[in-house]
mmCIF file of C-alpha atoms in Angstrom:
data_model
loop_
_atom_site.group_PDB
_atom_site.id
_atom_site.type_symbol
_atom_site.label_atom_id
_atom_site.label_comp_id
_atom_site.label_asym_id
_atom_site.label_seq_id
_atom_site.Cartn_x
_atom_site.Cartn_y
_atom_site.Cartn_z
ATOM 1 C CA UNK A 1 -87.993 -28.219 45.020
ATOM 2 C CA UNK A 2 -84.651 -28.822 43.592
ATOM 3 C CA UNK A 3 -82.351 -31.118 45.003
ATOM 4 C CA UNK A 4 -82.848 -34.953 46.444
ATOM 5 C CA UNK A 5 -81.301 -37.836 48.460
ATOM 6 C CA UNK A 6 -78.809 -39.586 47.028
ATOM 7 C CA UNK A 7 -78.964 -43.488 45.799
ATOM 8 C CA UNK A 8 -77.935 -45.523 48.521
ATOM 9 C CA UNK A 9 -74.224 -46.104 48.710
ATOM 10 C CA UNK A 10 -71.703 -48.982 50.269
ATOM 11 C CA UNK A 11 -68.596 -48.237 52.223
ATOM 12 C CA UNK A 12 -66.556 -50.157 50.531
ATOM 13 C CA UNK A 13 -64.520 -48.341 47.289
ATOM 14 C CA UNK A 14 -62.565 -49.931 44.134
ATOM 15 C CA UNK A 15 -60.109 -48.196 41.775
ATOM 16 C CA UNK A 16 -60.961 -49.716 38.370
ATOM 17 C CA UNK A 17 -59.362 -48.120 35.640
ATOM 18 C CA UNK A 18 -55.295 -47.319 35.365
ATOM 19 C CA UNK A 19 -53.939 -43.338 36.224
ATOM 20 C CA UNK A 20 -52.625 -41.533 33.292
ATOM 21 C CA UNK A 21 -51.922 -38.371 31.494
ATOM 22 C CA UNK A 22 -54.981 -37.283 29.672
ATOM 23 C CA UNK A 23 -54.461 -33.363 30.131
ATOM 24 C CA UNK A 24 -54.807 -33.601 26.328
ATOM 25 C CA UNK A 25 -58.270 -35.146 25.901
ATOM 26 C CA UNK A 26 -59.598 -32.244 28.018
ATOM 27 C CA UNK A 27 -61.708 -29.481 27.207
ATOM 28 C CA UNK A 28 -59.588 -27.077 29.732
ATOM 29 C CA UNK A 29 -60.456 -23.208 29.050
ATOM 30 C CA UNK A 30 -56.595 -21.685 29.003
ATOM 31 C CA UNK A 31 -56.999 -18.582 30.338
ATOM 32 C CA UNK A 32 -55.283 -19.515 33.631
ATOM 33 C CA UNK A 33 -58.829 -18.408 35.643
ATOM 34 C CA UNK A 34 -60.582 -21.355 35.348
ATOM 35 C CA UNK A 35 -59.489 -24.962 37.147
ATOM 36 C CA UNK A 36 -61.221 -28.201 36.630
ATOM 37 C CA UNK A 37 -61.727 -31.463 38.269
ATOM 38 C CA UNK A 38 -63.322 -33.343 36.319
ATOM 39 C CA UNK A 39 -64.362 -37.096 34.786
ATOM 40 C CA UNK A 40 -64.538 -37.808 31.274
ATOM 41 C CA UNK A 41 -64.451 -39.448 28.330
ATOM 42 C CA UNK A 42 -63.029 -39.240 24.738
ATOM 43 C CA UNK A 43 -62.572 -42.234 22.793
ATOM 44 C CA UNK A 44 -63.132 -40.730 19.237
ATOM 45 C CA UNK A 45 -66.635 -41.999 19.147
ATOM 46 C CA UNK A 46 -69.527 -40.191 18.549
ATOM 47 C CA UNK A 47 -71.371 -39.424 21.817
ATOM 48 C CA UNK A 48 -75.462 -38.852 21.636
ATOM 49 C CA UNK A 49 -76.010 -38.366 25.202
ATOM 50 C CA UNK A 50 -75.400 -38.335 29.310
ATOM 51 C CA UNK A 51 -76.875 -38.735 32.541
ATOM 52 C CA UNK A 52 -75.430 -37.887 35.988
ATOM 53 C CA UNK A 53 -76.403 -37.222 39.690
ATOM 54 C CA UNK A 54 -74.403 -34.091 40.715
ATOM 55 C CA UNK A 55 -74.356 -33.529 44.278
ATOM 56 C CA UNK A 56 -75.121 -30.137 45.503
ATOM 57 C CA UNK A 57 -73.542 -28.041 48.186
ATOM 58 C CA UNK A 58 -72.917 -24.424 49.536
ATOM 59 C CA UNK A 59 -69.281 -23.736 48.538
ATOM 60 C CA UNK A 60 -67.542 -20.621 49.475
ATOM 61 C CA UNK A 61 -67.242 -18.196 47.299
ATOM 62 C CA UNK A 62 -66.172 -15.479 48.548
ATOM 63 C CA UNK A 63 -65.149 -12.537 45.778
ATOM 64 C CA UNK A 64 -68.527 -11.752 43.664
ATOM 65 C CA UNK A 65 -67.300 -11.908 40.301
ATOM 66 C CA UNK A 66 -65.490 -15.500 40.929
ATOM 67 C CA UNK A 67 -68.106 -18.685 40.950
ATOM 68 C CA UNK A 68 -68.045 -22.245 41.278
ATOM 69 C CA UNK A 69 -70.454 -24.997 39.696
ATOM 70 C CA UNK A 70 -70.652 -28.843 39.223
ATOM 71 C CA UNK A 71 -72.116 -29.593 36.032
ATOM 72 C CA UNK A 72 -72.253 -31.706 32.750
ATOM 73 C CA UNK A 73 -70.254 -30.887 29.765
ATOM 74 C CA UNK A 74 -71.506 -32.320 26.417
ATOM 75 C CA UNK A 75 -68.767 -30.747 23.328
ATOM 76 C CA UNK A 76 -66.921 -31.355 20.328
ATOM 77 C CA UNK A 77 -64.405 -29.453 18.474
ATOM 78 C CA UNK A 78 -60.960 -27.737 19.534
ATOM 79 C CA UNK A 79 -59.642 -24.349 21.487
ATOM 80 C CA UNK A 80 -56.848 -24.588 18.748
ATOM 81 C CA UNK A 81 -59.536 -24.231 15.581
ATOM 82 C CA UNK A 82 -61.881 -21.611 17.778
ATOM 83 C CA UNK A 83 -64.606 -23.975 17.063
ATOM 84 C CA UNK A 84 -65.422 -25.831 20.520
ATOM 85 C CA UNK A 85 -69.458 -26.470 20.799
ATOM 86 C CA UNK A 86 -70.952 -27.082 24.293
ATOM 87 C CA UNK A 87 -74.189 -27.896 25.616
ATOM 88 C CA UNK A 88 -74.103 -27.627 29.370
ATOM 89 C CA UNK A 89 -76.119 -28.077 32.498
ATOM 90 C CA UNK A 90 -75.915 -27.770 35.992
ATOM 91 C CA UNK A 91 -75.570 -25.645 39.314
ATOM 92 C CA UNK A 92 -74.055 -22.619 39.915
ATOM 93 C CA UNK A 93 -72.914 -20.402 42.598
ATOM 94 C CA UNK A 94 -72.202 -17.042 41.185
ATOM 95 C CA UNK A 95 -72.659 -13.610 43.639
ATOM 96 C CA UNK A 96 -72.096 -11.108 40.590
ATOM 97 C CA UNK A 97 -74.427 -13.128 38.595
ATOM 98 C CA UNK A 98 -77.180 -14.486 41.176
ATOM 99 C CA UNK A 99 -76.994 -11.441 43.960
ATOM 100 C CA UNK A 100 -76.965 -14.286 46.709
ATOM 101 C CA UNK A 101 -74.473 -17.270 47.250
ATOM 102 C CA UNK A 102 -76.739 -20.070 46.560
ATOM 103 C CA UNK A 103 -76.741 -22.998 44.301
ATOM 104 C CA UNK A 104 -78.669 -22.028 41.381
ATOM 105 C CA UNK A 105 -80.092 -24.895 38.469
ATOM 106 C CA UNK A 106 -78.136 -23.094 34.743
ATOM 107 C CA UNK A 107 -77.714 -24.169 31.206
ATOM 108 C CA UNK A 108 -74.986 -22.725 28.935
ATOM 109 C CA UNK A 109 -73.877 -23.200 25.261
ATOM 110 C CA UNK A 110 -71.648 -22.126 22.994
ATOM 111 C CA UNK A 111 -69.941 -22.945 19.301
ATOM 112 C CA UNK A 112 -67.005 -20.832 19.047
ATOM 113 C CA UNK A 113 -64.739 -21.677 22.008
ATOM 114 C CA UNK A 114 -66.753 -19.318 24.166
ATOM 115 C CA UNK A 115 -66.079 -16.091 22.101
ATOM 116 C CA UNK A 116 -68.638 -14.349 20.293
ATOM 117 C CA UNK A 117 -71.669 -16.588 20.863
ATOM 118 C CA UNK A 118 -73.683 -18.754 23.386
ATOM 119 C CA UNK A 119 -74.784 -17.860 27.042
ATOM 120 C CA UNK A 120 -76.520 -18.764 30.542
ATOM 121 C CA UNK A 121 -79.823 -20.164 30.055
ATOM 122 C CA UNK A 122 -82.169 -18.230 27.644
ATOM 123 C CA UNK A 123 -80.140 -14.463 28.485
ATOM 124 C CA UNK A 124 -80.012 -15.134 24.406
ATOM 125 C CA UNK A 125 -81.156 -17.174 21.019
ATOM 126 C CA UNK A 126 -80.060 -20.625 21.564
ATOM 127 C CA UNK A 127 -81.806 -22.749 24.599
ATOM 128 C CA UNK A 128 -85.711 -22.987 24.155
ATOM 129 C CA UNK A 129 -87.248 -23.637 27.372
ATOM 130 C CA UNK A 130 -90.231 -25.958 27.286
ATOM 131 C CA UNK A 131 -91.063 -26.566 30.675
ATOM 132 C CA UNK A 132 -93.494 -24.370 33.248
ATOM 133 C CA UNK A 133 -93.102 -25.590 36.049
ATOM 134 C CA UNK A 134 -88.909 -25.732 36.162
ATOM 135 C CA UNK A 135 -87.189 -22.553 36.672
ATOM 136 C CA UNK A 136 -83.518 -22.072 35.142
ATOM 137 C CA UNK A 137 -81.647 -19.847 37.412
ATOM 138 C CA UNK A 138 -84.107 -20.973 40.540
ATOM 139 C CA UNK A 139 -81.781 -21.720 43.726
ATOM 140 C CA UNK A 140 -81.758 -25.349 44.567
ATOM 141 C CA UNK A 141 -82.623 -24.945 48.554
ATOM 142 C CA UNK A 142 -82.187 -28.450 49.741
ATOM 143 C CA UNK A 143 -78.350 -29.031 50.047
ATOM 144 C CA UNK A 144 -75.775 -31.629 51.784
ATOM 145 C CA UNK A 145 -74.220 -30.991 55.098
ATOM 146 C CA UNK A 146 -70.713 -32.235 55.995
ATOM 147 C CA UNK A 147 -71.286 -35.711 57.198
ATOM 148 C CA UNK A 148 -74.989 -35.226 57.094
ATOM 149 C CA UNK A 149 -77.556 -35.454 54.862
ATOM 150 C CA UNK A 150 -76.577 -35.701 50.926
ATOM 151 C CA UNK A 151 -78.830 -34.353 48.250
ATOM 152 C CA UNK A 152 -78.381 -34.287 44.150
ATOM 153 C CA UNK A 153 -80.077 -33.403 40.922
ATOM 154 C CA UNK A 154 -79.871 -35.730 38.075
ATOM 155 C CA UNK A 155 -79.141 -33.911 34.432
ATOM 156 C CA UNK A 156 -79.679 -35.628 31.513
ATOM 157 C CA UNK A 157 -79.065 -34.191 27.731
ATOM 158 C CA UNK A 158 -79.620 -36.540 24.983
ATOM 159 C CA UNK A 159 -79.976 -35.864 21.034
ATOM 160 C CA UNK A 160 -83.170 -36.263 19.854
ATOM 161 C CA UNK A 161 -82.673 -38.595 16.693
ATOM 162 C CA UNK A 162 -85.215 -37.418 14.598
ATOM 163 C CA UNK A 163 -85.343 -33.449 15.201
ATOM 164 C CA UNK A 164 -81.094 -33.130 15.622
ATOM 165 C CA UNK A 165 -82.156 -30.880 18.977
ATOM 166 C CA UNK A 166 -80.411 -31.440 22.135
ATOM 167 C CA UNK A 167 -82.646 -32.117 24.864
ATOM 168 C CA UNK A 168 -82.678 -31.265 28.681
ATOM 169 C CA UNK A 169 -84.387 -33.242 31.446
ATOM 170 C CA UNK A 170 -83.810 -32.898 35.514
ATOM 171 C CA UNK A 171 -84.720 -35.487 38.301
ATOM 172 C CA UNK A 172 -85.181 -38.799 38.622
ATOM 173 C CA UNK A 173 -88.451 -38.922 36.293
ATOM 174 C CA UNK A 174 -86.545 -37.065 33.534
ATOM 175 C CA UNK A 175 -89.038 -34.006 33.335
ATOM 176 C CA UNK A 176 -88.900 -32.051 30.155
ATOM 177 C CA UNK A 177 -86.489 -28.298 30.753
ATOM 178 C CA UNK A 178 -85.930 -27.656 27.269
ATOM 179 C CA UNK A 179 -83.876 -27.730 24.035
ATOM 180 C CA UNK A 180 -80.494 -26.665 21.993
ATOM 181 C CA UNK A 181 -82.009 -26.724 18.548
ATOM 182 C CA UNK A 182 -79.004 -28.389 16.351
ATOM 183 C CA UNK A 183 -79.209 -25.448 13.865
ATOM 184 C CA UNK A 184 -77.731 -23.265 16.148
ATOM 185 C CA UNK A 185 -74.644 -25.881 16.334
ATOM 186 C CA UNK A 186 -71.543 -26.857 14.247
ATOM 187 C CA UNK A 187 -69.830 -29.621 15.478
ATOM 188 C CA UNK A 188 -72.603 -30.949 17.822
ATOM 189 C CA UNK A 189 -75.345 -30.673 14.653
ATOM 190 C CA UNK A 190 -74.496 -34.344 14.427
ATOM 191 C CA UNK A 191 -73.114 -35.759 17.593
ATOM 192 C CA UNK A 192 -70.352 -34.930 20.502
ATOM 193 C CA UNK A 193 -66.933 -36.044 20.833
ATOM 194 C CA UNK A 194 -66.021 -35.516 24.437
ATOM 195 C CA UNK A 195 -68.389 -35.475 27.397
ATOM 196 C CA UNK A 196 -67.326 -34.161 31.028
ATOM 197 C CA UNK A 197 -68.600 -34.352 34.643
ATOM 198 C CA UNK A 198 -67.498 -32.637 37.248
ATOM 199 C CA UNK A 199 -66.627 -29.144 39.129
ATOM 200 C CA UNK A 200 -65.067 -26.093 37.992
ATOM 201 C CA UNK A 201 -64.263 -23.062 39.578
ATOM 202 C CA UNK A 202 -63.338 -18.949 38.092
ATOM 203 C CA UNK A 203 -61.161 -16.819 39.887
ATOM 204 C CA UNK A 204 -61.524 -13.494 38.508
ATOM 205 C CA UNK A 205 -58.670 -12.034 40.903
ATOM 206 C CA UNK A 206 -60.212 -8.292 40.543
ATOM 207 C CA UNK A 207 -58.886 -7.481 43.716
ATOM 208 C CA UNK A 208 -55.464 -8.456 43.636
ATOM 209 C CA UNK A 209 -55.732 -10.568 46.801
ATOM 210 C CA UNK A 210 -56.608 -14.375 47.879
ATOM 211 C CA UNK A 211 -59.924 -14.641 48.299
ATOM 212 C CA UNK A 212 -61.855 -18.315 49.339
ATOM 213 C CA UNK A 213 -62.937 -20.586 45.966
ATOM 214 C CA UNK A 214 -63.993 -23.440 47.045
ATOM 215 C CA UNK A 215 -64.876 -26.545 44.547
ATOM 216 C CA UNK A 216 -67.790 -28.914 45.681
ATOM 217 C CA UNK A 217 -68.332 -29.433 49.794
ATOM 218 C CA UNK A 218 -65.153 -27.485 49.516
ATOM 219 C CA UNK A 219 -63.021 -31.054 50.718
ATOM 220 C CA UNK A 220 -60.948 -32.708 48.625
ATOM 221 C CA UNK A 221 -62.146 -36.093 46.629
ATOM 222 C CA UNK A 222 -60.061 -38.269 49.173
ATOM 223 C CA UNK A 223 -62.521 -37.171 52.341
ATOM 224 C CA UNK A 224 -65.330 -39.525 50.086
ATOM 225 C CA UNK A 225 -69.082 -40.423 50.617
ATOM 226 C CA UNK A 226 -70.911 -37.227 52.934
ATOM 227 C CA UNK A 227 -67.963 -34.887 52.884
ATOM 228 C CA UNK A 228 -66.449 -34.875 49.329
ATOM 229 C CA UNK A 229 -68.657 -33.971 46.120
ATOM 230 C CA UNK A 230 -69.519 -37.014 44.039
ATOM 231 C CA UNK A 231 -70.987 -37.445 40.544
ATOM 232 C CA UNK A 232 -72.838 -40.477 40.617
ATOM 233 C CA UNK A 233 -75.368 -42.580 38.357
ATOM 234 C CA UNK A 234 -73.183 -41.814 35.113
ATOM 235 C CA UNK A 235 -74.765 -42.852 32.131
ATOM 236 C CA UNK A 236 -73.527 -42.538 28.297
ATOM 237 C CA UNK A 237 -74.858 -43.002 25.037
ATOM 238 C CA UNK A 238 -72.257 -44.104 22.479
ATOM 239 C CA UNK A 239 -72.513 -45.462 19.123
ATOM 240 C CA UNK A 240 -76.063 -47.724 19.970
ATOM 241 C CA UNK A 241 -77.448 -44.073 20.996
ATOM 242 C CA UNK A 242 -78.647 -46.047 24.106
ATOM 243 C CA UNK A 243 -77.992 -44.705 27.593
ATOM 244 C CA UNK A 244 -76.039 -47.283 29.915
ATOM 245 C CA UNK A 245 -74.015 -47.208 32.553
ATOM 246 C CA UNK A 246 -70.426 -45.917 32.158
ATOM 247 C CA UNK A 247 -67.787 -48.832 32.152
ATOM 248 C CA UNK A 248 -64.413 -46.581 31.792
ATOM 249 C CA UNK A 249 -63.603 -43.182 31.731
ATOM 250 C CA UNK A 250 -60.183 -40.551 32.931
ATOM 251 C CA UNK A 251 -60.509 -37.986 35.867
ATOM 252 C CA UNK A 252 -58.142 -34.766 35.850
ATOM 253 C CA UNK A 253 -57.457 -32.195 38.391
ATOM 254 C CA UNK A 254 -55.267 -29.523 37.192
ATOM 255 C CA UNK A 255 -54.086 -28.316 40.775
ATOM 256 C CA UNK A 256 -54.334 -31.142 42.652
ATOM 257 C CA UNK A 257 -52.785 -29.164 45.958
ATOM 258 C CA UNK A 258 -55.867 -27.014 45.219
ATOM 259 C CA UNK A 259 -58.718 -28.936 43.885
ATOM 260 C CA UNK A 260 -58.748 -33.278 43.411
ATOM 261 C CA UNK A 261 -60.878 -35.924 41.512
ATOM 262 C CA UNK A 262 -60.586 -39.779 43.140
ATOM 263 C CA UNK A 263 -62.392 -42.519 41.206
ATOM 264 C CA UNK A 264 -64.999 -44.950 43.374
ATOM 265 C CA UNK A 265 -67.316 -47.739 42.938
ATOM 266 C CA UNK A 266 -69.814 -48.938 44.828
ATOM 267 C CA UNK A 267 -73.413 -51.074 44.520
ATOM 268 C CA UNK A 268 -75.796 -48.210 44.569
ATOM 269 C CA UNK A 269 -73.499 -45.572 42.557
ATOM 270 C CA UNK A 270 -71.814 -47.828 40.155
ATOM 271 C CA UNK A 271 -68.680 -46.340 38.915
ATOM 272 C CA UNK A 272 -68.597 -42.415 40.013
ATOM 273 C CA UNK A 273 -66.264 -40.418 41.340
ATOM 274 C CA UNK A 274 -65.473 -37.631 44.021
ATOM 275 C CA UNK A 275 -64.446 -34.216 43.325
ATOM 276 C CA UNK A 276 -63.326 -30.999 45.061
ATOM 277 C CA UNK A 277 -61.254 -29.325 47.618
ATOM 278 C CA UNK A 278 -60.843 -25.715 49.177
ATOM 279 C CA UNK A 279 -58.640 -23.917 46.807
ATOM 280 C CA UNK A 280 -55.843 -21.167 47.966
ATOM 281 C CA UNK A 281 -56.422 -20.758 51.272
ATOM 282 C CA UNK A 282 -55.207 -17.487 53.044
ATOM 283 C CA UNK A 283 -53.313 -19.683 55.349
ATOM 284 C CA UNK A 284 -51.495 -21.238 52.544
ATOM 285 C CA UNK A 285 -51.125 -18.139 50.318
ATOM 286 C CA UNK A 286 -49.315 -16.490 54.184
ATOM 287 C CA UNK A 287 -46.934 -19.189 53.790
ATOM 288 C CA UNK A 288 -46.110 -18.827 50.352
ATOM 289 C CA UNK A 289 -45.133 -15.432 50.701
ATOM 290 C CA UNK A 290 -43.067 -15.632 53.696
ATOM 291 C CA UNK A 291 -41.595 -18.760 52.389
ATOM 292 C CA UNK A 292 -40.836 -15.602 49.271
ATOM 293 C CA UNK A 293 -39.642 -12.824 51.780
ATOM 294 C CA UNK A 294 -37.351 -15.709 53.317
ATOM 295 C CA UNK A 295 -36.164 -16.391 50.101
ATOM 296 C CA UNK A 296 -35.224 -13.154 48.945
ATOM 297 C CA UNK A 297 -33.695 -11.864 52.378
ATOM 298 C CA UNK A 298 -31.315 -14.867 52.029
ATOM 299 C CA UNK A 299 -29.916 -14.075 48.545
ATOM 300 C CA UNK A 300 -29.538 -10.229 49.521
ATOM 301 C CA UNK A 301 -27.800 -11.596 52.471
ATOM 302 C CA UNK A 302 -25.544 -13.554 50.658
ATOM 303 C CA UNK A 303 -25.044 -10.904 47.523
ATOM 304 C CA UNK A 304 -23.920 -8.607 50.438
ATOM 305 C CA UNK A 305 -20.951 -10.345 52.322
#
């Protein structure tokens, strides 16, 4: 069964590395649909590999064709050259794609900026699943409650030295899911250049009205430990191709008011971070557009005397 208790975690928190503008050092899709908030890290350096507890929840999603997932990003490449490559892996809740609104376990690649190639799990060539007794796409039934019990899968994906392939393992033992063969790659044939953390969230907007997205537990990073999403256990495998613990790394929430990320450290979660928040809510959306019709009754007062 997917989904676990977390490592054991102190009360106690400690902001370790500076705030700053890294909006450019992020792989952001700019489409206006999607919103991020996210850890990562790009230092220039080639990148062989990550590990990461993502805690799971039930956040509401309310239109069917909008979703929102915490995952791990593993890329290289640009948006501006059309040549991004991504290996990533994580859970999902998507009601057009899933027919339910559960958390669901899902891999996803691409190599050209997600336009003509890559997809969800092995819906085409490209991830070769080697495992029989892990299901992609299976719901993850054991979630976290709101100041209750807190479960989390760990995703690792690591490049295998000697075949080029990007592997997949889930849970704390590191169980075998599968592979990216490296042929099917451009950039990440030979190693990444970014790798991301995090929660992200679609908004398709089909009907024309605000609907509920919620990111993570669906409160924002500041609520921390058993209310606020956390990505915990980070690992990274730099130039020594060696998995250790993450000593530095940027977090980025494009719409804060929406959606926020909120560095922490503790003894049993080492340097992590929280994530999420409720998005738009219909109470907010009501008061921006009577803060609107206020606005506009007062300059066609004032054009009229």
């Amino acid at each position: 069964m997917l989904g676990r208790r977390p490592c054991s975690t102190v009360a106690n928190e400690t902001r370790f590395i500076s705030e700053s503008d890294t909006t450019n050092n992020v792989i952001f899709i700019v489409n206006g649909q999607n919103q991020y908030a996210i850890g990562f890290i790009r230092n220039g350096g080639p990148i062989y590999g990550t590990r990461a507890s993502l805690n799971v929840w039930e956040p509401l999603v309310e239109a069917a064709d909008d979703f929102s997932l915490s995952q791990v990003w593993l890329a290289s490449g640009s948006f501006a050259n059309g040549d991004v490559n991504t290996v990533e892996a994580g859970w999902q809740i998507s009601p057009e794609r899933y027919h339910d609104h559960q958390p669901r376990f899902f891999t996803f690649w691409t190599r050209d900026a997600y336009n003509n190639t890559g997809c969800y799990s092995t819906h085409c060539g490209g991830f070769v699943q080697t495992s029989s007794t892990i299901a992609l796409e299976a719901a993850i039934t054991r979630t976290s409650a709101f100041g209750g019990p807190q479960f989390d899968i760990t995703i690792q994906i690591w490049k295998d030295q000697s075949s080029g392939n990007w592997w997949l393992g889930l849970g704390r033992n590191m169980e075998l899911v599968g592979y990216w063969p490296a042929a099917i790659f451009t950039g990440l044939a030979d190693h990444a250049e970014k790798v991301e953390w995090g929660g992200e969230v679609l908004s398709q907007n089909s009907t024309g009205t605000n609907t509920i997205l919620q990111m993570g537990s669906g409160e924002f990073a500041e609520k921390g430990f058993g209310k606020a999403a956390y990505v915990c256990n980070i690992l990274v495998a730099e130039n020594n191709q060696t998995l250790v613990p993450v000593q530095d790394f940027g977090v980025q929430a494009q719409f804060p008011k929406y959606y926020s990320v909120k560095r922490s450290q503790t003894k049993g979660c080492g340097k992590h971070f929280y994530f999420g928040g409720p998005g738009q809510t219909r109470s907010g959306a009501v008061r921006g557009t009577l803060a609107s019709a206020l606005l506009l009754l007062c300059l066609a007062f004032f054009l009229c005397v």
